[in-house]
Amino acid sequence: SPFRSGVPSFSQISDPAAPNQPFVIGVTGGTASGKTTVCDMIIQQLHDHRIVLVNQDSFYRGLTSEELERVQEYNFDHPDAFDTEQLLHCIDTLKSGQPYQIPIYDFKTHQRKSDAFRQVNACDVIILEGILVFHDSRVRDLMNMKIFVDTDADVRLARRIRRDTVERGRDVDSVLEQYANFVKPAFDDFVLPSKKYADVIIPRGGDNHVAVDLIVQHIHTKLGQHDLCKIYPNLFVIQSTFQI
Ligand code: CTP
């Protein structure tokens, strides 16, 4: 190849994302592992780019009246609890540069708001966060970078009890029962096995500033390469023409 003799090789800029599409980062981990904190830290440090945070929680299906009557038997940690087709449509729409109206989910009523949406617009970076965002291969395949937030189960349970009683209108007994019956088994069956797809595993979640700094550095590099490709789309052609 003519690029081998001291001239910078552009092969490093090859990336699964097309140059004019947003860079998609998937962030997963068990319940209350600190996913939201990690996303917020990344967003803060990437303030000079247009970033959209998409929460998988927004795509929870609303419960029917029969399901609501027996809500303590409903498994919110199973992949079927989410409308994954709609989530795929959302990411596809954003990747094509169109705006999207994301549903607003209420954890107290287990329903989506019928009359309100969160409008998100075209962006450079999409962060997709949720307990099961690595489960479906179609969702996974949309991601350019996959992060697993790894936090001890006792820390997560303690946080979950505090959060669900304070913010989600639950009592301690129901939180513990749901955890034992659904949350922990689903973590073992679906969340933990998806760790193998991660590019980066962050121990201790949002407390790990070093890991977040390294991730942000990498994203900056990748976004710089995306910008290069936008300016010089023919770099790819040059590379494939001359590489023998
Ligand atoms: N869930 C619930 N009731 C509903 C819908 C979901 O209790 N009506 C619970 C599910 O049991 C699932 C959890 O919500 O375990 C998913 O949210 P979680 O990942 O815990 O919330 P985040 O704020 O995204 O987590 P983090 O603290 O990691 O940011």
mmCIF file of C-alpha atoms and ligand atoms in Angstrom:
data_model
loop_
_atom_site.group_PDB
_atom_site.id
_atom_site.type_symbol
_atom_site.label_atom_id
_atom_site.label_comp_id
_atom_site.label_asym_id
_atom_site.label_seq_id
_atom_site.Cartn_x
_atom_site.Cartn_y
_atom_site.Cartn_z
ATOM 1 C CA SER A 1 0.000 0.000 0.000
ATOM 2 C CA PRO A 2 1.301 3.518 -0.794
ATOM 3 C CA PHE A 3 0.343 4.536 2.755
ATOM 4 C CA ARG A 4 2.858 2.225 4.405
ATOM 5 C CA SER A 5 5.982 4.313 3.843
ATOM 6 C CA GLY A 6 5.678 6.987 6.507
ATOM 7 C CA VAL A 7 2.480 8.541 5.196
ATOM 8 C CA PRO A 8 -0.216 8.274 7.862
ATOM 9 C CA SER A 9 -2.465 5.328 7.243
ATOM 10 C CA PHE A 10 -6.132 6.173 7.317
ATOM 11 C CA SER A 11 -7.145 2.633 8.166
ATOM 12 C CA GLN A 12 -7.532 3.682 11.811
ATOM 13 C CA ILE A 13 -10.435 5.903 10.886
ATOM 14 C CA SER A 14 -12.485 2.994 9.609
ATOM 15 C CA ASP A 15 -15.398 2.689 11.990
ATOM 16 C CA PRO A 16 -18.633 0.696 11.892
ATOM 17 C CA ALA A 17 -20.662 3.911 11.820
ATOM 18 C CA ALA A 18 -21.110 5.730 8.543
ATOM 19 C CA PRO A 19 -19.251 9.038 8.770
ATOM 20 C CA ASN A 20 -22.334 11.247 8.755
ATOM 21 C CA GLN A 21 -24.277 9.237 11.335
ATOM 22 C CA PRO A 22 -24.272 9.801 15.094
ATOM 23 C CA PHE A 23 -21.905 7.801 17.286
ATOM 24 C CA VAL A 24 -23.981 5.380 19.385
ATOM 25 C CA ILE A 25 -22.870 4.402 22.897
ATOM 26 C CA GLY A 26 -24.692 1.638 24.790
ATOM 27 C CA VAL A 27 -24.550 1.719 28.601
ATOM 28 C CA THR A 28 -25.863 -1.266 30.556
ATOM 29 C CA GLY A 29 -25.518 -2.892 33.992
ATOM 30 C CA GLY A 30 -27.786 -4.192 36.734
ATOM 31 C CA THR A 31 -30.505 -2.173 38.410
ATOM 32 C CA ALA A 32 -29.196 0.865 40.323
ATOM 33 C CA SER A 33 -25.636 0.167 39.185
ATOM 34 C CA GLY A 34 -25.019 3.837 38.422
ATOM 35 C CA LYS A 35 -25.758 3.799 34.681
ATOM 36 C CA THR A 36 -27.425 7.198 34.811
ATOM 37 C CA THR A 37 -24.504 8.708 36.740
ATOM 38 C CA VAL A 38 -21.983 7.352 34.212
ATOM 39 C CA CYS A 39 -24.098 8.747 31.336
ATOM 40 C CA ASP A 40 -24.361 12.148 33.056
ATOM 41 C CA MET A 41 -20.581 12.249 33.572
ATOM 42 C CA ILE A 42 -19.964 11.417 29.895
ATOM 43 C CA ILE A 43 -22.522 14.029 28.759
ATOM 44 C CA GLN A 44 -20.946 16.714 30.977
ATOM 45 C CA GLN A 45 -17.491 16.080 29.537
ATOM 46 C CA LEU A 46 -18.723 16.015 25.915
ATOM 47 C CA HIS A 47 -20.467 19.384 26.253
ATOM 48 C CA ASP A 48 -19.181 20.635 22.886
ATOM 49 C CA HIS A 49 -21.136 17.953 21.007
ATOM 50 C CA ARG A 50 -24.868 17.478 20.484
ATOM 51 C CA ILE A 51 -25.781 14.493 22.651
ATOM 52 C CA VAL A 52 -29.086 12.716 23.148
ATOM 53 C CA LEU A 53 -29.681 10.332 26.066
ATOM 54 C CA VAL A 54 -32.215 7.607 25.306
ATOM 55 C CA ASN A 55 -33.406 5.553 28.299
ATOM 56 C CA GLN A 56 -34.645 2.046 27.589
ATOM 57 C CA ASP A 57 -37.087 2.614 30.504
ATOM 58 C CA SER A 58 -38.986 5.068 28.286
ATOM 59 C CA PHE A 59 -39.946 2.106 26.106
ATOM 60 C CA TYR A 60 -41.584 0.041 28.871
ATOM 61 C CA ARG A 61 -44.984 -1.168 27.669
ATOM 62 C CA GLY A 62 -47.878 0.293 29.645
ATOM 63 C CA LEU A 63 -49.715 -2.365 31.686
ATOM 64 C CA THR A 64 -53.241 -3.514 30.797
ATOM 65 C CA SER A 65 -55.896 -3.266 33.539
ATOM 66 C CA GLU A 66 -55.609 -7.038 34.206
ATOM 67 C CA GLU A 67 -51.825 -6.770 34.527
ATOM 68 C CA LEU A 68 -52.237 -3.784 36.837
ATOM 69 C CA GLU A 69 -54.517 -5.745 39.173
ATOM 70 C CA ARG A 70 -51.732 -8.288 39.689
ATOM 71 C CA VAL A 71 -48.764 -5.933 39.331
ATOM 72 C CA GLN A 72 -46.726 -7.761 41.993
ATOM 73 C CA GLU A 73 -46.664 -10.763 39.611
ATOM 74 C CA TYR A 74 -45.437 -8.718 36.627
ATOM 75 C CA ASN A 75 -41.823 -9.177 35.556
ATOM 76 C CA PHE A 76 -40.426 -5.730 34.680
ATOM 77 C CA ASP A 77 -36.957 -7.221 34.267
ATOM 78 C CA HIS A 78 -37.822 -9.553 31.379
ATOM 79 C CA PRO A 79 -36.950 -8.426 27.818
ATOM 80 C CA ASP A 80 -40.633 -8.720 26.822
ATOM 81 C CA ALA A 81 -41.529 -5.889 29.221
ATOM 82 C CA PHE A 82 -40.034 -3.441 26.686
ATOM 83 C CA ASP A 83 -41.287 -2.416 23.241
ATOM 84 C CA THR A 84 -37.997 -3.144 21.501
ATOM 85 C CA GLU A 85 -39.430 -2.542 18.003
ATOM 86 C CA GLN A 86 -40.240 1.020 19.008
ATOM 87 C CA LEU A 87 -36.805 1.487 20.587
ATOM 88 C CA LEU A 88 -35.194 0.305 17.327
ATOM 89 C CA HIS A 89 -37.356 2.715 15.365
ATOM 90 C CA CYS A 90 -36.294 5.553 17.679
ATOM 91 C CA ILE A 91 -32.565 4.876 17.235
ATOM 92 C CA ASP A 92 -32.953 4.344 13.468
ATOM 93 C CA THR A 93 -34.823 7.647 13.176
ATOM 94 C CA LEU A 94 -32.188 9.540 15.169
ATOM 95 C CA LYS A 95 -29.391 7.890 13.173
ATOM 96 C CA SER A 96 -30.998 9.120 9.973
ATOM 97 C CA GLY A 97 -30.901 12.681 11.346
ATOM 98 C CA GLN A 98 -34.635 12.997 12.065
ATOM 99 C CA PRO A 99 -36.180 14.129 15.374
ATOM 100 C CA TYR A 100 -38.086 11.622 17.533
ATOM 101 C CA GLN A 101 -40.760 11.888 20.220
ATOM 102 C CA ILE A 102 -39.751 9.614 23.095
ATOM 103 C CA PRO A 103 -42.550 8.346 25.371
ATOM 104 C CA ILE A 104 -42.569 9.385 29.038
ATOM 105 C CA TYR A 105 -42.938 6.447 31.434
ATOM 106 C CA ASP A 106 -44.321 6.720 34.955
ATOM 107 C CA PHE A 107 -42.914 4.162 37.430
ATOM 108 C CA LYS A 108 -45.716 4.899 39.909
ATOM 109 C CA THR A 109 -48.627 4.126 37.572
ATOM 110 C CA HIS A 110 -46.693 1.656 35.326
ATOM 111 C CA GLN A 111 -48.085 3.556 32.333
ATOM 112 C CA ARG A 112 -46.829 5.895 29.670
ATOM 113 C CA LYS A 113 -48.138 9.432 29.743
ATOM 114 C CA SER A 114 -50.805 9.542 27.035
ATOM 115 C CA ASP A 115 -50.434 13.211 26.165
ATOM 116 C CA ALA A 116 -46.718 14.003 26.616
ATOM 117 C CA PHE A 117 -43.462 13.134 24.863
ATOM 118 C CA ARG A 118 -39.834 14.171 25.094
ATOM 119 C CA GLN A 119 -38.811 15.540 21.718
ATOM 120 C CA VAL A 120 -35.200 14.788 20.801
ATOM 121 C CA ASN A 121 -33.450 16.229 17.772
ATOM 122 C CA ALA A 122 -30.624 15.336 15.423
ATOM 123 C CA CYS A 123 -27.350 14.803 17.285
ATOM 124 C CA ASP A 124 -23.684 13.748 17.055
ATOM 125 C CA VAL A 125 -23.855 11.204 19.873
ATOM 126 C CA ILE A 126 -26.652 8.937 21.079
ATOM 127 C CA ILE A 127 -26.275 7.316 24.510
ATOM 128 C CA LEU A 128 -28.646 4.387 24.956
ATOM 129 C CA GLU A 129 -28.952 3.368 28.607
ATOM 130 C CA GLY A 130 -30.837 0.498 30.253
ATOM 131 C CA ILE A 131 -30.662 -2.884 31.986
ATOM 132 C CA LEU A 132 -31.254 -4.840 28.772
ATOM 133 C CA VAL A 133 -29.827 -2.732 25.939
ATOM 134 C CA PHE A 134 -27.288 -5.478 25.076
ATOM 135 C CA HIS A 135 -29.912 -8.238 25.047
ATOM 136 C CA ASP A 136 -31.299 -7.867 21.509
ATOM 137 C CA SER A 137 -28.648 -8.257 18.806
ATOM 138 C CA ARG A 138 -30.441 -5.726 16.568
ATOM 139 C CA VAL A 139 -30.099 -3.052 19.261
ATOM 140 C CA ARG A 140 -26.514 -4.087 20.014
ATOM 141 C CA ASP A 141 -25.572 -3.875 16.356
ATOM 142 C CA LEU A 142 -26.523 -0.187 16.303
ATOM 143 C CA MET A 143 -23.848 0.605 18.898
ATOM 144 C CA ASN A 144 -20.321 1.842 18.179
ATOM 145 C CA MET A 145 -19.223 1.466 21.798
ATOM 146 C CA LYS A 146 -20.617 -0.737 24.568
ATOM 147 C CA ILE A 147 -20.120 -0.030 28.262
ATOM 148 C CA PHE A 148 -21.073 -2.316 31.180
ATOM 149 C CA VAL A 149 -21.356 -0.654 34.583
ATOM 150 C CA ASP A 150 -20.307 -3.274 37.129
ATOM 151 C CA THR A 151 -21.390 -2.564 40.702
ATOM 152 C CA ASP A 152 -21.681 -5.052 43.579
ATOM 153 C CA ALA A 153 -25.156 -6.496 44.076
ATOM 154 C CA ASP A 154 -25.373 -5.406 47.731
ATOM 155 C CA VAL A 155 -24.598 -1.810 46.792
ATOM 156 C CA ARG A 156 -27.201 -1.963 44.024
ATOM 157 C CA LEU A 157 -29.887 -3.446 46.279
ATOM 158 C CA ALA A 158 -29.270 -0.814 48.958
ATOM 159 C CA ARG A 159 -29.590 1.960 46.353
ATOM 160 C CA ARG A 160 -32.668 0.362 44.838
ATOM 161 C CA ILE A 161 -34.472 0.182 48.196
ATOM 162 C CA ARG A 162 -33.738 3.858 48.833
ATOM 163 C CA ARG A 163 -34.689 4.952 45.299
ATOM 164 C CA ASP A 164 -37.880 2.898 44.944
ATOM 165 C CA THR A 165 -39.225 3.956 48.345
ATOM 166 C CA VAL A 166 -38.322 7.629 47.860
ATOM 167 C CA GLU A 167 -38.964 8.127 44.114
ATOM 168 C CA ARG A 168 -41.125 5.286 42.830
ATOM 169 C CA GLY A 169 -43.831 5.059 45.510
ATOM 170 C CA ARG A 170 -42.978 1.561 46.838
ATOM 171 C CA ASP A 171 -42.625 0.113 50.346
ATOM 172 C CA VAL A 172 -39.554 -1.805 51.503
ATOM 173 C CA ASP A 173 -41.329 -5.202 51.610
ATOM 174 C CA SER A 174 -42.531 -4.934 48.015
ATOM 175 C CA VAL A 175 -39.078 -3.845 46.822
ATOM 176 C CA LEU A 176 -37.441 -6.862 48.506
ATOM 177 C CA GLU A 177 -40.082 -9.252 47.194
ATOM 178 C CA GLN A 178 -39.761 -7.947 43.619
ATOM 179 C CA TYR A 179 -35.967 -8.127 43.897
ATOM 180 C CA ALA A 180 -35.992 -11.783 44.999
ATOM 181 C CA ASN A 181 -38.721 -12.929 42.573
ATOM 182 C CA PHE A 182 -37.811 -11.031 39.408
ATOM 183 C CA VAL A 183 -34.928 -8.564 39.541
ATOM 184 C CA LYS A 184 -32.174 -10.899 40.729
ATOM 185 C CA PRO A 185 -33.195 -13.923 38.557
ATOM 186 C CA ALA A 186 -33.461 -11.697 35.464
ATOM 187 C CA PHE A 187 -30.074 -10.148 36.247
ATOM 188 C CA ASP A 188 -28.570 -13.659 36.298
ATOM 189 C CA ASP A 189 -30.440 -14.780 33.154
ATOM 190 C CA PHE A 190 -30.244 -11.699 30.923
ATOM 191 C CA VAL A 191 -28.101 -8.840 32.235
ATOM 192 C CA LEU A 192 -24.966 -10.640 33.425
ATOM 193 C CA PRO A 193 -24.699 -12.824 30.265
ATOM 194 C CA SER A 194 -24.772 -9.624 28.170
ATOM 195 C CA LYS A 195 -21.563 -8.425 29.845
ATOM 196 C CA LYS A 196 -19.576 -10.412 27.287
ATOM 197 C CA TYR A 197 -20.593 -7.949 24.591
ATOM 198 C CA ALA A 198 -19.076 -4.972 26.442
ATOM 199 C CA ASP A 199 -16.043 -3.155 25.041
ATOM 200 C CA VAL A 200 -15.444 -1.565 28.449
ATOM 201 C CA ILE A 201 -16.432 -2.750 31.935
ATOM 202 C CA ILE A 202 -16.489 -0.033 34.593
ATOM 203 C CA PRO A 203 -16.048 -1.266 38.160
ATOM 204 C CA ARG A 204 -17.840 0.803 40.868
ATOM 205 C CA GLY A 205 -19.921 2.759 38.339
ATOM 206 C CA GLY A 206 -20.160 6.498 38.799
ATOM 207 C CA ASP A 207 -17.455 6.519 41.494
ATOM 208 C CA ASN A 208 -14.890 5.541 38.859
ATOM 209 C CA HIS A 209 -13.715 8.875 37.467
ATOM 210 C CA VAL A 210 -10.588 7.402 35.855
ATOM 211 C CA ALA A 211 -12.630 4.966 33.758
ATOM 212 C CA VAL A 212 -15.063 7.690 32.670
ATOM 213 C CA ASP A 213 -12.157 10.023 31.736
ATOM 214 C CA LEU A 214 -10.585 7.276 29.589
ATOM 215 C CA ILE A 215 -13.903 6.535 27.891
ATOM 216 C CA VAL A 216 -14.464 10.232 27.148
ATOM 217 C CA GLN A 217 -10.959 10.514 25.659
ATOM 218 C CA HIS A 218 -11.743 7.596 23.357
ATOM 219 C CA ILE A 219 -15.090 9.101 22.314
ATOM 220 C CA HIS A 220 -13.344 12.417 21.551
ATOM 221 C CA THR A 221 -10.884 10.569 19.314
ATOM 222 C CA LYS A 222 -13.680 8.717 17.534
ATOM 223 C CA LEU A 223 -15.736 11.897 17.076
ATOM 224 C CA GLY A 224 -12.677 13.638 15.656
ATOM 225 C CA GLN A 225 -12.350 10.812 13.152
ATOM 226 C CA HIS A 226 -16.042 11.115 12.301
ATOM 227 C CA ASP A 227 -15.541 14.832 11.661
ATOM 228 C CA LEU A 228 -12.572 14.018 9.399
ATOM 229 C CA CYS A 229 -14.722 11.595 7.432
ATOM 230 C CA LYS A 230 -17.461 14.201 7.067
ATOM 231 C CA ILE A 231 -14.954 16.664 5.603
ATOM 232 C CA TYR A 232 -13.093 14.091 3.488
ATOM 233 C CA PRO A 233 -15.623 11.357 2.647
ATOM 234 C CA ASN A 234 -13.320 10.090 -0.119
ATOM 235 C CA LEU A 235 -10.707 8.956 2.414
ATOM 236 C CA PHE A 236 -12.515 5.629 2.450
ATOM 237 C CA VAL A 237 -12.357 5.409 -1.350
ATOM 238 C CA ILE A 238 -8.642 6.276 -1.363
ATOM 239 C CA GLN A 239 -7.989 3.600 1.217
ATOM 240 C CA SER A 240 -9.900 0.841 -0.566
ATOM 241 C CA THR A 241 -8.463 1.790 -3.973
ATOM 242 C CA PHE A 242 -4.816 1.696 -2.946
ATOM 243 C CA GLN A 243 -4.751 -1.072 -0.362
ATOM 244 C CA ILE A 244 -3.643 -4.288 -2.067
HETATM 245 N N1 CTP B 1 -39.254 -1.225 37.224
HETATM 246 C C1 CTP B 1 -40.223 -1.188 38.227
HETATM 247 N N2 CTP B 1 -41.493 -0.793 37.935
HETATM 248 C C2 CTP B 1 -41.842 -0.446 36.676
HETATM 249 C C3 CTP B 1 -40.883 -0.489 35.636
HETATM 250 C C4 CTP B 1 -39.589 -0.885 35.956
HETATM 251 O O1 CTP B 1 -39.910 -1.509 39.392
HETATM 252 N N3 CTP B 1 -43.082 -0.064 36.427
HETATM 253 C C5 CTP B 1 -37.887 -1.619 37.566
HETATM 254 C C6 CTP B 1 -37.454 -2.958 36.985
HETATM 255 O O2 CTP B 1 -37.642 -3.926 37.971
HETATM 256 C C7 CTP B 1 -35.974 -2.766 36.630
HETATM 257 C C8 CTP B 1 -35.722 -1.300 36.895
HETATM 258 O O3 CTP B 1 -36.996 -0.685 37.033
HETATM 259 O O4 CTP B 1 -35.126 -3.562 37.435
HETATM 260 C C9 CTP B 1 -34.957 -0.625 35.757
HETATM 261 O O5 CTP B 1 -34.525 0.633 36.166
HETATM 262 P P1 CTP B 1 -33.000 0.828 36.681
HETATM 263 O O6 CTP B 1 -32.061 0.280 35.707
HETATM 264 O O7 CTP B 1 -32.893 0.322 38.072
HETATM 265 O O8 CTP B 1 -32.972 2.413 36.718
HETATM 266 P P2 CTP B 1 -31.811 3.405 36.309
HETATM 267 O O9 CTP B 1 -32.129 4.699 36.980
HETATM 268 O O10 CTP B 1 -31.659 3.427 34.824
HETATM 269 O O11 CTP B 1 -30.535 2.700 36.970
HETATM 270 P P3 CTP B 1 -29.137 3.331 37.400
HETATM 271 O O12 CTP B 1 -29.226 3.552 38.878
HETATM 272 O O13 CTP B 1 -28.129 2.269 37.042
HETATM 273 O O14 CTP B 1 -28.955 4.610 36.680
#
